[in-house]
C-alpha positions as semicolon CSV with decimal commas, in nm:
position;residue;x (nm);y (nm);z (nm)
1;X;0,000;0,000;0,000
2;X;0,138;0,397;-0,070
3;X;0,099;0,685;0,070
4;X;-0,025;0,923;-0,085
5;X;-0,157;1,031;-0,430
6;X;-0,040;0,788;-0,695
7;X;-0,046;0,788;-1,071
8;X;-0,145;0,560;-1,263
9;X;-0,098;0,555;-1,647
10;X;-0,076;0,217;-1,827
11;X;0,278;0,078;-1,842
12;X;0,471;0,306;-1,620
13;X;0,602;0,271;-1,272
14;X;0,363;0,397;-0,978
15;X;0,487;0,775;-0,862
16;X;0,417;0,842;-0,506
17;X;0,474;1,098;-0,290
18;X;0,778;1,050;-0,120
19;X;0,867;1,259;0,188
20;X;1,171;1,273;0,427
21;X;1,059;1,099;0,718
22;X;1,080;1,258;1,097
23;X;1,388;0,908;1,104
24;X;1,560;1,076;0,790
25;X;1,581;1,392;0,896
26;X;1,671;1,279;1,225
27;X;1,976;1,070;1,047
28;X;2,045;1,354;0,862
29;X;2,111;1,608;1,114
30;X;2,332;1,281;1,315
31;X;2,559;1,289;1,011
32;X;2,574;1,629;0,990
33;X;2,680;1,693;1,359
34;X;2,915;1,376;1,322
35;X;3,084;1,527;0,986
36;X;3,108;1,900;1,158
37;X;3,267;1,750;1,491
38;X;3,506;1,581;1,300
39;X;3,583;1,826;1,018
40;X;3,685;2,115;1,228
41;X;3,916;1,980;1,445
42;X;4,133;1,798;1,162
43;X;4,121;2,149;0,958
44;X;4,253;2,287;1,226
45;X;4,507;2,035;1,333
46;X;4,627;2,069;0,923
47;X;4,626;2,394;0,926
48;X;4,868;2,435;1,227
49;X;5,118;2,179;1,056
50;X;5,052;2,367;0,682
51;X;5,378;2,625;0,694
52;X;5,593;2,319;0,796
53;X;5,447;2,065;0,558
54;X;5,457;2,330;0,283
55;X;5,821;2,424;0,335
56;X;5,962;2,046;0,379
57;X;5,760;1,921;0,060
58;X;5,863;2,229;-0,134
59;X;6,214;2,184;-0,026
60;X;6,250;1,820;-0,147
61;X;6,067;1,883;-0,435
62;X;6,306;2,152;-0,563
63;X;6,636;1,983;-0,405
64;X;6,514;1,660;-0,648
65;X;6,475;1,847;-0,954
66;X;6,800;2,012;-0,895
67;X;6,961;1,704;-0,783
68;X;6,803;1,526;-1,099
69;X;6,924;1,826;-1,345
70;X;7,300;1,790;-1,180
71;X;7,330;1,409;-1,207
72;X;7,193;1,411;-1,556
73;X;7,466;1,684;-1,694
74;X;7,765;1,580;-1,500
75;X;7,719;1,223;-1,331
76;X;7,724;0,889;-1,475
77;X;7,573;0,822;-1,781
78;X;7,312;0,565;-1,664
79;X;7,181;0,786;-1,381
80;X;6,811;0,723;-1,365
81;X;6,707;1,083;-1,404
82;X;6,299;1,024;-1,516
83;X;6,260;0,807;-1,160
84;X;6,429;1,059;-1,016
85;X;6,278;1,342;-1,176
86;X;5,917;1,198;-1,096
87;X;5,969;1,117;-0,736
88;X;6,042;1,515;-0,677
89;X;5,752;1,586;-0,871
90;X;5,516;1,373;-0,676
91;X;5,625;1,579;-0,389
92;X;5,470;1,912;-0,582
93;X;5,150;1,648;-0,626
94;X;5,147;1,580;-0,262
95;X;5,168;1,950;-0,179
96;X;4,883;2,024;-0,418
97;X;4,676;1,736;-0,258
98;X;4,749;1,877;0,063
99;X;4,608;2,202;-0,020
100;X;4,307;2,074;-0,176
101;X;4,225;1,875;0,163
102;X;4,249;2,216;0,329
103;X;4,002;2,409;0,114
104;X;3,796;2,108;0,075
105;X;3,770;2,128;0,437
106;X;3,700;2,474;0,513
């Protein structure tokens, strides 16, 4: 049995009214309490360590690439400069994720 009006044309599915119920909105507003308690406190906690994670990501990132460009001009001839050369830019990538986390969290 439904609740509420219905409509009823031949060969389609049954439409009813569906409203949130007084449980749904009661989950609802759990999960958003839940998601704000938690949310604040680790934007907060990031955003204390952000100047030190910044510099120390930044810092290995460059040192690599310049490390990377060195080796490849004047070190041995099978250096592996693309590994090396990718590690130091997935440190940029982690830096970019990192900032991403902390707007997606303000």
């Amino acid at each position: 049995m439904t609740k509420g009006p219905t409509m009823s044309i031949p060969g389609s599915i049954p439409v009813t009214d569906s409203r949130p119920t007084i449980a749904a909105d009661f989950g609802r507003c759990a999960l958003w309490v839940v998601w704000r308690s938690i949310r604040l406190p680790l934007f907060l906690f990031l955003l204390v360590l952000e100047p030190v994670v910044t510099f120390v990501l930044g810092a290995l990132a460059l040192l690599g690439v310049l490390t990377a460009l060195f080796w490849k001009f004047f070190g041995p001839p099978n250096f592996p400069f693309f590994l090396m050369l990718g590690i130091s830019l997935g440190f940029e990538l982690a830096l970019i994720l990192y900032r991403k986390l902390l707007r997606w969290l303000a």
